[in-house]
Amino acid sequence: MYLVFHPDAEAIKVEATNPDQAVLVPDERFKKQFIDYLREVKVLSQRDLDTTSVEYLFEKNYYAPKKITLENLLGVQYYNLGMLYLNEEKYLEAFYQYEKALVFFNDPLIQFMVKNTLQMYLSATGFKRNDVVDLFVQHTRYSISQKDRDFSKYLFTEYLNEMLVENGYPDTLKAGYARMVPGLADSVLARDLDFAYQYEMGRYYYRTGSSGEALGFMDKALRLKPENIDAQSAIVYLLSLQKEQGAQARETLPVSEKYYNNLPELKRNKNYTILHAKLLLSAARESFRMEAPAEGDAYLCRFEEVFASVDHLEVNADFICDAYTEAAVYCFARNNARKAKSYIERGLQIAPRNYRLQQLERNL
């Protein structure tokens, strides 16, 4: 319960029992946020916003007289305590009072103050306190608009940065995120946060030299958002890094094949299709060198399928030559010149201008 003074056009709310410490003159930002909230919870319609000023709607709804019960009156007392803390910029204390108020008086104004003060606290504090993970989850339950989701994503990005970049605490982040996930009721937000978590964890492990763990996290990120170009690029880089670090192509290829068969979005990435084709050629070479010709031929057949299905697949001609030459050498060493020549001819169908393949064809 309060008095409202109108010295001019501006309404000023005064807590009559303590006017020195409870004078509130809402600024334009607060008014706009309150009206936006009423629109989100459907107290106001878009037509109201289009045909009436924010100032009028705020005055009408914020200062609207209400009939209350005795139970509501208890909620009002908690609300007044919240206002005292808010004036002192004690946002968390204000939030807890508004939460209590909401139990006894489920009013749009109190709902708004619960969400607004929690946002203020999270903005000011970040994730520097242990209780913030739980408060963040609580905030996502009060948040219902895209603007709220964007705010949550911003806070979560700050959390990831604090844990991984600033301090290098991946295990602490894993524990905090595991505690966070069950409470995320908004499926759209939960998916966005999960992608950010998987992607940033992948980046952390890559930067610290653990490419295998990095690939596991990036794999999850890519499956959440297959069209995300950053996740695609990370997968391509991590697959190629495995080869550079000494892994055989035949070990890396099953992972790449899984992507090729199940993620059509990734197949549109030129860098990935080139890498996949090169892995197939490398696996073919490895197989012929290890005297596994059936396996090697299967890899070459698969490469030819990929080459035929992808427009303008730009694989280095010498790389193609090396694979088909390895197959031909294997056959020639076993007195099967006819089979050796057939491999050279298959190679020339893919790379018709390659000088080494042309020479080998003439010699055979």
XYZ file of N, CA, C and O in Angstrom, residues 260-333:
296
model
N 29.478 -38.306 -43.514
C 29.100 -38.229 -44.928
C 27.720 -38.861 -45.162
O 26.914 -38.356 -45.946
N 27.457 -39.941 -44.455
C 26.204 -40.666 -44.675
C 25.022 -40.062 -43.928
O 23.874 -40.202 -44.359
N 25.300 -39.380 -42.802
C 24.203 -38.957 -41.928
C 23.970 -37.455 -41.844
O 22.936 -37.029 -41.328
N 24.934 -36.664 -42.304
C 24.793 -35.208 -42.194
C 24.908 -34.570 -43.582
O 25.992 -34.167 -44.010
N 23.797 -34.471 -44.289
C 23.850 -33.856 -45.626
C 24.337 -32.420 -45.602
O 24.901 -31.940 -46.582
N 24.114 -31.716 -44.472
C 24.586 -30.326 -44.374
C 26.105 -30.255 -44.486
O 26.649 -29.330 -45.091
N 26.790 -31.234 -43.908
C 28.251 -31.233 -43.939
C 28.769 -31.561 -45.336
O 29.831 -31.076 -45.749
N 28.013 -32.359 -46.078
C 28.437 -32.707 -47.444
C 28.463 -31.490 -48.359
O 29.113 -31.498 -49.402
N 27.772 -30.419 -47.968
C 27.803 -29.201 -48.779
C 29.025 -28.336 -48.455
O 29.242 -27.312 -49.100
N 29.805 -28.764 -47.470
C 31.018 -28.041 -47.107
C 32.167 -28.543 -47.977
O 32.589 -29.706 -47.891
N 32.682 -27.675 -48.823
C 33.708 -28.060 -49.798
C 34.951 -28.620 -49.115
O 35.530 -29.624 -49.570
N 35.376 -27.985 -48.029
C 36.577 -28.455 -47.334
C 36.396 -29.865 -46.782
O 37.333 -30.671 -46.791
N 35.176 -30.163 -46.310
C 34.932 -31.500 -45.784
C 34.954 -32.551 -46.894
O 35.559 -33.621 -46.730
N 34.279 -32.278 -48.007
C 34.224 -33.289 -49.071
C 35.622 -33.577 -49.631
O 35.936 -34.725 -49.964
N 36.460 -32.546 -49.713
C 37.843 -32.761 -50.161
C 38.581 -33.638 -49.157
O 39.283 -34.590 -49.531
N 38.437 -33.331 -47.872
C 39.096 -34.129 -46.843
C 38.621 -35.577 -46.889
O 39.434 -36.513 -46.798
N 37.306 -35.778 -47.023
C 36.766 -37.145 -47.041
C 37.312 -37.923 -48.246
O 37.685 -39.099 -48.105
N 37.366 -37.275 -49.383
C 37.909 -37.936 -50.568
C 39.378 -38.307 -50.369
O 39.823 -39.409 -50.739
N 40.148 -37.419 -49.774
C 41.574 -37.688 -49.533
C 41.759 -38.821 -48.518
O 42.690 -39.628 -48.641
N 40.869 -38.891 -47.521
C 40.938 -39.997 -46.568
C 40.680 -41.337 -47.255
O 41.340 -42.347 -46.955
N 39.737 -41.365 -48.183
C 39.456 -42.592 -48.928
C 40.664 -43.007 -49.765
O 41.026 -44.200 -49.802
N 41.296 -42.049 -50.416
C 42.481 -42.367 -51.220
C 43.636 -42.833 -50.342
O 44.353 -43.783 -50.684
N 43.828 -42.176 -49.202
C 44.894 -42.576 -48.276
C 44.639 -43.969 -47.712
O 45.568 -44.779 -47.567
N 43.374 -44.249 -47.379
C 43.036 -45.568 -46.852
C 43.284 -46.647 -47.903
O 43.734 -47.761 -47.578
N 43.007 -46.324 -49.175
C 43.282 -47.277 -50.259
C 44.782 -47.567 -50.347
O 45.206 -48.730 -50.456
N 45.598 -46.536 -50.303
C 47.050 -46.724 -50.356
C 47.542 -47.573 -49.189
O 48.342 -48.496 -49.361
N 47.045 -47.270 -47.982
C 47.450 -48.031 -46.804
C 47.086 -49.506 -46.955
O 47.877 -50.402 -46.602
N 45.903 -49.774 -47.500
C 45.446 -51.159 -47.633
C 46.309 -51.948 -48.616
O 46.695 -53.090 -48.334
N 46.633 -51.342 -49.761
C 47.483 -52.053 -50.729
C 48.880 -52.278 -50.169
O 49.487 -53.338 -50.390
N 49.392 -51.321 -49.417
C 50.717 -51.493 -48.815
C 50.713 -52.607 -47.766
O 51.728 -53.286 -47.555
N 49.571 -52.782 -47.097
C 49.457 -53.817 -46.070
C 48.922 -55.131 -46.647
O 48.489 -56.013 -45.906
N 48.951 -55.225 -47.995
C 48.543 -56.446 -48.713
C 47.104 -56.836 -48.382
O 46.783 -57.987 -48.088
N 46.240 -55.822 -48.433
C 44.797 -56.051 -48.283
C 44.114 -55.475 -49.520
O 43.460 -54.426 -49.446
N 44.278 -56.138 -50.686
C 43.807 -55.559 -51.948
C 42.285 -55.408 -52.040
O 41.797 -54.441 -52.621
N 41.526 -56.330 -51.471
C 40.061 -56.219 -51.531
C 39.596 -54.973 -50.786
O 38.729 -54.223 -51.257
N 40.205 -54.750 -49.635
C 39.877 -53.563 -48.858
C 40.285 -52.301 -49.606
O 39.541 -51.312 -49.663
N 41.484 -52.334 -50.186
C 41.966 -51.172 -50.940
C 41.072 -50.855 -52.122
O 40.769 -49.678 -52.389
N 40.639 -51.896 -52.832
C 39.765 -51.676 -53.983
C 38.410 -51.111 -53.543
O 37.838 -50.252 -54.225
N 37.926 -51.566 -52.386
C 36.648 -51.051 -51.879
C 36.759 -49.557 -51.585
O 35.828 -48.785 -51.859
N 37.909 -49.131 -51.029
C 38.108 -47.698 -50.759
C 38.146 -46.897 -52.058
O 37.595 -45.794 -52.137
N 38.802 -47.444 -53.086
C 38.851 -46.733 -54.368
C 37.459 -46.644 -54.997
O 37.100 -45.607 -55.568
N 36.684 -47.710 -54.897
C 35.314 -47.672 -55.429
C 34.477 -46.627 -54.698
O 33.693 -45.893 -55.318
N 34.670 -46.568 -53.394
C 33.931 -45.577 -52.608
C 34.362 -44.163 -52.997
O 33.522 -43.259 -53.116
N 35.653 -43.971 -53.206
C 36.139 -42.663 -53.655
C 35.495 -42.280 -54.983
O 35.075 -41.127 -55.175
N 35.403 -43.224 -55.894
C 34.813 -42.936 -57.201
C 33.336 -42.569 -57.070
O 32.838 -41.704 -57.805
N 32.637 -43.206 -56.132
C 31.239 -42.836 -55.891
C 31.145 -41.386 -55.397
O 30.295 -40.615 -55.864
N 32.001 -41.059 -54.429
C 31.991 -39.703 -53.876
C 32.350 -38.694 -54.952
O 31.704 -37.645 -55.095
N 33.372 -38.997 -55.735
C 33.816 -38.078 -56.785
C 32.703 -37.826 -57.800
O 32.510 -36.695 -58.268
N 31.943 -38.870 -58.108
C 30.869 -38.731 -59.098
C 29.667 -37.973 -58.535
O 28.925 -37.326 -59.292
N 29.487 -38.019 -57.221
C 28.276 -37.429 -56.628
C 28.451 -35.972 -56.206
O 27.465 -35.284 -55.971
N 29.703 -35.512 -56.102
C 29.972 -34.152 -55.641
C 30.402 -33.291 -56.825
O 31.353 -33.622 -57.529
N 29.707 -32.200 -57.050
C 30.051 -31.314 -58.166
C 31.386 -30.625 -57.919
O 31.627 -30.061 -56.841
N 32.246 -30.687 -58.922
C 33.516 -29.947 -58.913
C 34.360 -30.264 -57.668
O 34.849 -29.367 -56.985
N 34.507 -31.549 -57.383
C 35.330 -31.962 -56.248
C 36.806 -31.790 -56.619
O 37.328 -32.483 -57.498
N 37.466 -30.871 -55.960
C 38.830 -30.489 -56.333
C 39.857 -31.216 -55.465
O 40.368 -30.691 -54.478
N 40.162 -32.463 -55.866
C 41.192 -33.232 -55.184
C 42.464 -33.156 -56.011
O 42.432 -33.313 -57.238
N 43.591 -32.909 -55.344
C 44.869 -32.790 -56.038
C 45.137 -34.029 -56.892
O 45.042 -35.166 -56.419
N 45.477 -33.820 -58.166
C 45.666 -34.927 -59.109
C 46.800 -35.848 -58.680
O 46.733 -37.076 -58.895
N 47.848 -35.304 -58.064
C 48.950 -36.156 -57.607
C 48.496 -37.079 -56.489
O 48.988 -38.207 -56.360
N 47.579 -36.611 -55.664
C 47.038 -37.438 -54.592
C 46.265 -38.614 -55.186
O 46.365 -39.746 -54.713
N 45.501 -38.347 -56.219
C 44.766 -39.405 -56.926
C 45.741 -40.374 -57.565
O 45.601 -41.606 -57.464
N 46.762 -39.824 -58.206
C 47.774 -40.645 -58.871
C 48.438 -41.602 -57.889
O 48.635 -42.788 -58.185
N 48.813 -41.109 -56.717
C 49.502 -41.943 -55.729
C 48.667 -43.166 -55.344
O 49.202 -44.272 -55.203
N 47.358 -42.985 -55.146
C 46.507 -44.092 -54.720
C 46.374 -45.145 -55.815
O 46.530 -46.353 -55.559
N 46.091 -44.711 -57.030
C 45.904 -45.676 -58.118
C 47.232 -46.307 -58.534
O 47.272 -47.475 -58.937
N 48.312 -45.570 -58.406
C 49.635 -46.133 -58.695
C 49.984 -47.216 -57.690
O 50.534 -48.268 -58.046
N 49.677 -46.980 -56.418
C 49.930 -47.990 -55.380
C 49.186 -49.278 -55.695
O 49.732 -50.392 -55.535
N 47.942 -49.143 -56.144
C 47.153 -50.320 -56.502
C 47.772 -51.035 -57.696
O 47.878 -52.284 -57.721
N 48.201 -50.260 -58.695
C 48.798 -50.850 -59.891
C 50.117 -51.553 -59.565
O 50.388 -52.665 -60.055
N 50.933 -50.936 -58.741
C 52.217 -51.533 -58.347
C 51.984 -52.849 -57.612
O 52.703 -53.835 -57.835
N 50.988 -52.880 -56.745
C 50.680 -54.109 -56.020
C 50.357 -55.233 -57.018
O 50.856 -56.360 -56.903
N 49.516 -54.952 -58.001
C 49.108 -55.970 -58.980
C 50.269 -56.356 -59.896
O 50.468 -57.544 -60.212
N 51.042 -55.363 -60.329
C 52.153 -55.633 -61.242
C 53.193 -56.520 -60.557
O 53.771 -57.412 -61.197
N 53.442 -56.292 -59.264
C 54.429 -57.095 -58.527
C 53.980 -58.549 -58.405
O 54.795 -59.433 -58.121
